[in-house]
Amino acid sequence: EVQLQASGGGLVQAGGSLRLSCVVSGLDFDDYAIGWFRQAPGKEREGAACINSGDSKAYYMDSVKGRFTISRDNAKGTTYLQMSNLKPEDTGVYYCAAERWICPTPGTRGDKMDFWGKGTQVTVSS
């Protein structure tokens, strides 16, 4: 059974930082791109960041560039999302998802991702 377990969310003031983790099991982690998606109340899901398998190239949606950093530890089957200088508009439920090989276009919904985990709530207060 494939499982993606996201953790690390919480409540933080604007300008603060959080580090999300996504632990993946049940698949060959090295063969999958891992993305972080977020969904705010009343809004569509959007792809915030993603990291390829293989070359570990990272992709970001424009609004998080320079503030978010995605990384992966293949030995641990884990992907991280370091979020800094958080803004109220970053508030939402953050999900990690897996797709074979390469990332989808940043900012898109990720409808073709193969596997999804349950989300973790991030709330940024002003």
Short mmCIF file of N, CA and C in Angstrom, two decimals:
data_model
loop_
_atom_site.label_atom_id
_atom_site.label_comp_id
_atom_site.label_asym_id
_atom_site.label_seq_id
_atom_site.Cartn_x
_atom_site.Cartn_y
_atom_site.Cartn_z
N GLU A 1 0.84 -1.20 0.00
CA GLU A 1 0.00 0.00 0.00
C GLU A 1 0.88 1.25 0.00
N VAL A 2 0.59 2.14 -0.92
CA VAL A 2 1.33 3.39 -1.00
C VAL A 2 0.78 4.36 0.04
N GLN A 3 1.70 4.97 0.78
CA GLN A 3 1.30 5.97 1.76
C GLN A 3 2.20 7.19 1.65
N LEU A 4 1.59 8.36 1.74
CA LEU A 4 2.32 9.62 1.83
C LEU A 4 1.81 10.31 3.09
N GLN A 5 2.70 10.56 4.01
CA GLN A 5 2.32 11.13 5.30
C GLN A 5 2.94 12.51 5.43
N ALA A 6 2.11 13.52 5.37
CA ALA A 6 2.57 14.91 5.51
C ALA A 6 2.47 15.35 6.97
N SER A 7 3.43 16.12 7.40
CA SER A 7 3.42 16.65 8.77
C SER A 7 4.18 17.96 8.80
N GLY A 8 4.08 18.65 9.93
CA GLY A 8 4.85 19.87 10.13
C GLY A 8 4.06 21.16 10.04
N GLY A 9 2.79 21.06 9.72
CA GLY A 9 1.98 22.27 9.66
C GLY A 9 1.74 22.87 11.03
N GLY A 10 1.15 24.04 11.04
CA GLY A 10 0.85 24.70 12.31
C GLY A 10 0.44 26.13 12.10
N LEU A 11 0.40 26.85 13.20
CA LEU A 11 0.04 28.26 13.21
C LEU A 11 1.31 29.08 13.41
N VAL A 12 1.52 30.05 12.53
CA VAL A 12 2.72 30.87 12.61
C VAL A 12 2.36 32.30 12.24
N GLN A 13 3.08 33.25 12.78
CA GLN A 13 2.86 34.65 12.42
C GLN A 13 3.50 34.96 11.08
N ALA A 14 2.98 35.97 10.43
CA ALA A 14 3.56 36.41 9.16
C ALA A 14 5.05 36.72 9.37
N GLY A 15 5.83 36.29 8.39
CA GLY A 15 7.28 36.43 8.49
C GLY A 15 7.98 35.24 9.11
N GLY A 16 7.21 34.33 9.66
CA GLY A 16 7.78 33.16 10.31
C GLY A 16 8.08 32.04 9.32
N SER A 17 8.50 30.91 9.86
CA SER A 17 8.92 29.76 9.04
C SER A 17 8.29 28.48 9.55
N LEU A 18 8.14 27.55 8.62
CA LEU A 18 7.71 26.19 8.94
C LEU A 18 8.44 25.24 8.01
N ARG A 19 8.61 24.01 8.46
CA ARG A 19 9.19 22.97 7.63
C ARG A 19 8.23 21.80 7.56
N LEU A 20 7.75 21.52 6.40
CA LEU A 20 6.87 20.38 6.18
C LEU A 20 7.68 19.16 5.76
N SER A 21 7.21 18.00 6.17
CA SER A 21 7.84 16.73 5.77
C SER A 21 6.79 15.83 5.14
N CYS A 22 7.23 15.05 4.19
CA CYS A 22 6.35 14.06 3.54
C CYS A 22 7.12 12.74 3.49
N VAL A 23 6.68 11.79 4.30
CA VAL A 23 7.30 10.48 4.32
C VAL A 23 6.52 9.55 3.41
N VAL A 24 7.22 8.93 2.47
CA VAL A 24 6.58 8.10 1.44
C VAL A 24 6.97 6.65 1.63
N SER A 25 6.00 5.76 1.54
CA SER A 25 6.28 4.33 1.62
C SER A 25 5.43 3.58 0.61
N GLY A 26 5.85 2.36 0.28
CA GLY A 26 5.07 1.53 -0.61
C GLY A 26 5.34 1.71 -2.09
N LEU A 27 6.31 2.53 -2.45
CA LEU A 27 6.69 2.67 -3.85
C LEU A 27 8.20 2.92 -3.91
N ASP A 28 8.73 2.84 -5.14
CA ASP A 28 10.15 3.09 -5.31
C ASP A 28 10.36 4.60 -5.35
N PHE A 29 10.69 5.15 -4.20
CA PHE A 29 10.75 6.61 -4.03
C PHE A 29 11.65 7.27 -5.08
N ASP A 30 12.74 6.63 -5.43
CA ASP A 30 13.69 7.23 -6.37
C ASP A 30 13.07 7.50 -7.73
N ASP A 31 12.01 6.78 -8.08
CA ASP A 31 11.41 6.90 -9.41
C ASP A 31 10.28 7.94 -9.47
N TYR A 32 10.03 8.61 -8.38
CA TYR A 32 8.87 9.50 -8.34
C TYR A 32 9.26 10.94 -8.04
N ALA A 33 8.64 11.84 -8.81
CA ALA A 33 8.66 13.25 -8.46
C ALA A 33 7.67 13.47 -7.33
N ILE A 34 8.02 14.34 -6.41
CA ILE A 34 7.15 14.64 -5.27
C ILE A 34 6.79 16.12 -5.30
N GLY A 35 5.52 16.39 -5.22
CA GLY A 35 5.05 17.76 -5.23
C GLY A 35 4.33 18.13 -3.95
N TRP A 36 4.38 19.40 -3.63
CA TRP A 36 3.59 19.97 -2.54
C TRP A 36 2.52 20.86 -3.16
N PHE A 37 1.29 20.57 -2.83
CA PHE A 37 0.15 21.32 -3.32
C PHE A 37 -0.56 21.95 -2.13
N ARG A 38 -1.26 23.03 -2.38
CA ARG A 38 -1.98 23.66 -1.28
C ARG A 38 -3.35 24.09 -1.75
N GLN A 39 -4.27 24.14 -0.79
CA GLN A 39 -5.62 24.57 -1.10
C GLN A 39 -6.14 25.43 0.03
N ALA A 40 -6.47 26.66 -0.31
CA ALA A 40 -7.07 27.58 0.64
C ALA A 40 -8.59 27.47 0.55
N PRO A 41 -9.30 27.83 1.62
CA PRO A 41 -10.76 27.74 1.60
C PRO A 41 -11.34 28.52 0.43
N GLY A 42 -12.21 27.88 -0.33
CA GLY A 42 -12.87 28.55 -1.44
C GLY A 42 -12.03 28.72 -2.69
N LYS A 43 -10.83 28.18 -2.67
CA LYS A 43 -9.93 28.33 -3.82
C LYS A 43 -9.54 26.96 -4.37
N GLU A 44 -9.08 26.99 -5.61
CA GLU A 44 -8.62 25.75 -6.24
C GLU A 44 -7.27 25.32 -5.66
N ARG A 45 -7.04 24.04 -5.72
CA ARG A 45 -5.74 23.51 -5.35
C ARG A 45 -4.68 24.02 -6.34
N GLU A 46 -3.48 24.29 -5.83
CA GLU A 46 -2.41 24.77 -6.70
C GLU A 46 -1.09 24.13 -6.28
N GLY A 47 -0.25 23.90 -7.26
CA GLY A 47 1.03 23.29 -7.00
C GLY A 47 2.05 24.32 -6.56
N ALA A 48 2.48 24.25 -5.31
CA ALA A 48 3.41 25.23 -4.78
C ALA A 48 4.85 24.91 -5.15
N ALA A 49 5.22 23.66 -5.06
CA ALA A 49 6.62 23.27 -5.34
C ALA A 49 6.64 21.80 -5.70
N CYS A 50 7.69 21.43 -6.43
CA CYS A 50 7.82 20.03 -6.84
C CYS A 50 9.29 19.75 -7.11
N ILE A 51 9.68 18.50 -6.88
CA ILE A 51 11.06 18.10 -7.13
C ILE A 51 11.07 16.80 -7.94
N ASN A 52 11.83 16.82 -9.03
CA ASN A 52 11.91 15.66 -9.91
C ASN A 52 12.60 14.48 -9.23
N SER A 53 12.34 13.29 -9.73
CA SER A 53 13.21 12.17 -9.44
C SER A 53 14.46 12.34 -10.31
N GLY A 54 15.45 11.52 -10.11
CA GLY A 54 16.63 11.57 -10.96
C GLY A 54 17.48 12.80 -10.73
N ASP A 55 17.20 13.88 -11.47
CA ASP A 55 18.05 15.07 -11.38
C ASP A 55 17.70 15.98 -10.21
N SER A 56 16.60 15.68 -9.49
CA SER A 56 16.14 16.48 -8.33
C SER A 56 15.99 17.95 -8.67
N LYS A 57 15.64 18.23 -9.90
CA LYS A 57 15.38 19.62 -10.26
C LYS A 57 14.10 20.08 -9.57
N ALA A 58 14.14 21.30 -9.06
CA ALA A 58 13.01 21.83 -8.30
C ALA A 58 12.26 22.89 -9.10
N TYR A 59 10.98 22.93 -8.88
CA TYR A 59 10.11 23.89 -9.55
C TYR A 59 9.22 24.56 -8.51
N TYR A 60 8.93 25.85 -8.73
CA TYR A 60 8.13 26.61 -7.78
C TYR A 60 7.12 27.47 -8.52
N MET A 61 5.96 27.64 -7.89
CA MET A 61 5.05 28.63 -8.44
C MET A 61 5.59 30.02 -8.09
N ASP A 62 5.22 31.00 -8.91
CA ASP A 62 5.86 32.32 -8.80
C ASP A 62 5.72 32.93 -7.41
N SER A 63 4.58 32.75 -6.77
CA SER A 63 4.33 33.45 -5.51
C SER A 63 5.17 32.92 -4.35
N VAL A 64 5.82 31.77 -4.51
CA VAL A 64 6.62 31.23 -3.41
C VAL A 64 8.11 31.22 -3.73
N LYS A 65 8.47 31.59 -4.95
CA LYS A 65 9.90 31.60 -5.32
C LYS A 65 10.69 32.51 -4.40
N GLY A 66 11.83 32.01 -3.95
CA GLY A 66 12.67 32.78 -3.04
C GLY A 66 12.29 32.64 -1.58
N ARG A 67 11.14 32.03 -1.32
CA ARG A 67 10.69 31.85 0.07
C ARG A 67 10.58 30.37 0.44
N PHE A 68 10.24 29.54 -0.49
CA PHE A 68 10.08 28.10 -0.25
C PHE A 68 11.24 27.35 -0.89
N THR A 69 11.67 26.29 -0.22
CA THR A 69 12.71 25.41 -0.75
C THR A 69 12.29 23.96 -0.57
N ILE A 70 12.24 23.23 -1.68
CA ILE A 70 11.88 21.82 -1.62
C ILE A 70 13.15 20.99 -1.75
N SER A 71 13.20 19.88 -1.02
CA SER A 71 14.34 18.99 -1.08
C SER A 71 13.87 17.56 -0.86
N ARG A 72 14.74 16.61 -1.15
CA ARG A 72 14.38 15.21 -0.95
C ARG A 72 15.56 14.43 -0.42
N ASP A 73 15.27 13.45 0.41
CA ASP A 73 16.27 12.53 0.93
C ASP A 73 15.83 11.14 0.50
N ASN A 74 16.44 10.65 -0.58
CA ASN A 74 16.02 9.37 -1.14
C ASN A 74 16.26 8.21 -0.17
N ALA A 75 17.29 8.30 0.63
CA ALA A 75 17.59 7.23 1.58
C ALA A 75 16.48 7.10 2.63
N LYS A 76 15.84 8.21 2.93
CA LYS A 76 14.78 8.21 3.94
C LYS A 76 13.38 8.19 3.32
N GLY A 77 13.31 8.28 2.01
CA GLY A 77 12.00 8.32 1.37
C GLY A 77 11.18 9.52 1.80
N THR A 78 11.83 10.63 1.95
CA THR A 78 11.19 11.81 2.53
C THR A 78 11.47 13.06 1.69
N THR A 79 10.46 13.89 1.55
CA THR A 79 10.59 15.18 0.90
C THR A 79 10.26 16.26 1.92
N TYR A 80 10.99 17.37 1.84
CA TYR A 80 10.80 18.48 2.77
C TYR A 80 10.41 19.74 2.00
N LEU A 81 9.64 20.57 2.66
CA LEU A 81 9.33 21.89 2.14
C LEU A 81 9.63 22.90 3.23
N GLN A 82 10.73 23.62 3.06
CA GLN A 82 11.10 24.68 3.99
C GLN A 82 10.42 25.96 3.53
N MET A 83 9.59 26.51 4.39
CA MET A 83 8.83 27.72 4.05
C MET A 83 9.28 28.85 4.95
N SER A 84 9.72 29.93 4.36
CA SER A 84 10.22 31.08 5.11
C SER A 84 9.46 32.33 4.69
N ASN A 85 9.57 33.36 5.53
CA ASN A 85 8.88 34.63 5.24
C ASN A 85 7.42 34.36 4.85
N LEU A 86 6.75 33.59 5.67
CA LEU A 86 5.39 33.19 5.35
C LEU A 86 4.44 34.39 5.38
N LYS A 87 3.45 34.33 4.52
CA LYS A 87 2.46 35.39 4.38
C LYS A 87 1.06 34.82 4.64
N PRO A 88 0.12 35.65 5.04
CA PRO A 88 -1.25 35.15 5.27
C PRO A 88 -1.81 34.40 4.06
N GLU A 89 -1.44 34.82 2.88
CA GLU A 89 -1.95 34.15 1.68
C GLU A 89 -1.35 32.77 1.46
N ASP A 90 -0.39 32.38 2.28
CA ASP A 90 0.14 31.01 2.23
C ASP A 90 -0.73 30.04 3.03
N THR A 91 -1.71 30.56 3.73
CA THR A 91 -2.59 29.72 4.54
C THR A 91 -3.35 28.73 3.68
N GLY A 92 -3.44 27.50 4.16
CA GLY A 92 -4.19 26.47 3.47
C GLY A 92 -3.79 25.09 3.96
N VAL A 93 -4.43 24.09 3.37
CA VAL A 93 -4.05 22.71 3.64
C VAL A 93 -3.00 22.33 2.60
N TYR A 94 -1.90 21.81 3.07
CA TYR A 94 -0.80 21.42 2.20
C TYR A 94 -0.77 19.90 2.06
N TYR A 95 -0.73 19.45 0.82
CA TYR A 95 -0.72 18.03 0.50
C TYR A 95 0.56 17.68 -0.25
N CYS A 96 1.09 16.49 0.00
CA CYS A 96 2.16 16.01 -0.85
C CYS A 96 1.60 14.92 -1.77
N ALA A 97 2.20 14.82 -2.94
CA ALA A 97 1.71 13.89 -3.95
C ALA A 97 2.89 13.40 -4.78
N ALA A 98 2.72 12.23 -5.39
CA ALA A 98 3.79 11.59 -6.15
C ALA A 98 3.37 11.30 -7.58
N GLU A 99 4.27 11.51 -8.50
CA GLU A 99 4.06 11.18 -9.92
C GLU A 99 5.38 10.63 -10.46
N ARG A 100 5.26 9.63 -11.32
CA ARG A 100 6.49 9.02 -11.84
C ARG A 100 7.32 10.03 -12.61
N TRP A 101 8.58 10.08 -12.24
CA TRP A 101 9.66 10.77 -12.93
C TRP A 101 9.68 12.28 -12.80
N ILE A 102 8.74 12.99 -13.46
CA ILE A 102 8.91 14.43 -13.56
C ILE A 102 7.69 15.18 -13.03
N CYS A 103 7.94 16.42 -12.67
CA CYS A 103 6.93 17.26 -12.04
C CYS A 103 5.93 17.82 -13.04
N PRO A 104 4.72 18.08 -12.60
CA PRO A 104 3.78 18.81 -13.43
C PRO A 104 4.14 20.29 -13.45
N THR A 105 3.46 21.04 -14.27
CA THR A 105 3.70 22.48 -14.37
C THR A 105 3.39 23.14 -13.03
N PRO A 106 4.29 23.96 -12.51
CA PRO A 106 4.03 24.63 -11.23
C PRO A 106 2.76 25.46 -11.27
N GLY A 107 2.05 25.46 -10.17
CA GLY A 107 0.83 26.25 -10.08
C GLY A 107 -0.43 25.54 -10.53
N THR A 108 -0.27 24.40 -11.18
CA THR A 108 -1.45 23.68 -11.65
C THR A 108 -1.99 22.75 -10.57
N ARG A 109 -3.15 22.16 -10.82
CA ARG A 109 -3.86 21.40 -9.80
C ARG A 109 -3.21 20.06 -9.46
N GLY A 110 -2.44 19.52 -10.39
CA GLY A 110 -1.84 18.22 -10.14
C GLY A 110 -2.80 17.06 -10.35
N ASP A 111 -3.74 17.20 -11.27
CA ASP A 111 -4.75 16.16 -11.47
C ASP A 111 -4.15 14.83 -11.93
N LYS A 112 -2.96 14.86 -12.49
CA LYS A 112 -2.36 13.62 -12.99
C LYS A 112 -1.39 12.98 -12.00
N MET A 113 -1.29 13.54 -10.80
CA MET A 113 -0.43 12.91 -9.80
C MET A 113 -0.99 11.54 -9.46
N ASP A 114 -0.09 10.59 -9.27
CA ASP A 114 -0.51 9.20 -9.08
C ASP A 114 -1.01 8.91 -7.67
N PHE A 115 -0.37 9.48 -6.69
CA PHE A 115 -0.71 9.17 -5.30
C PHE A 115 -0.73 10.46 -4.48
N TRP A 116 -1.65 10.49 -3.51
CA TRP A 116 -1.81 11.67 -2.65
C TRP A 116 -1.80 11.26 -1.19
N GLY A 117 -1.29 12.16 -0.37
CA GLY A 117 -1.38 11.97 1.05
C GLY A 117 -2.46 12.87 1.64
N LYS A 118 -2.73 12.66 2.92
CA LYS A 118 -3.63 13.57 3.62
C LYS A 118 -2.87 14.85 3.92
N GLY A 119 -3.57 15.93 4.04
CA GLY A 119 -2.93 17.22 4.17
C GLY A 119 -2.53 17.59 5.59
N THR A 120 -1.77 18.65 5.67
CA THR A 120 -1.42 19.26 6.94
C THR A 120 -1.75 20.74 6.85
N GLN A 121 -2.37 21.26 7.91
CA GLN A 121 -2.87 22.64 7.89
C GLN A 121 -1.74 23.62 8.20
N VAL A 122 -1.64 24.64 7.38
CA VAL A 122 -0.73 25.76 7.63
C VAL A 122 -1.58 27.02 7.74
N THR A 123 -1.43 27.71 8.86
CA THR A 123 -2.16 28.95 9.07
C THR A 123 -1.17 30.05 9.41
N VAL A 124 -1.22 31.12 8.63
CA VAL A 124 -0.32 32.24 8.84
C VAL A 124 -1.16 33.44 9.26
N SER A 125 -0.90 33.94 10.44
CA SER A 125 -1.66 35.07 10.96
C SER A 125 -0.94 36.38 10.63
N SER A 126 -1.74 37.41 10.45
CA SER A 126 -1.16 38.71 10.09
C SER A 126 -0.81 39.52 11.33
#
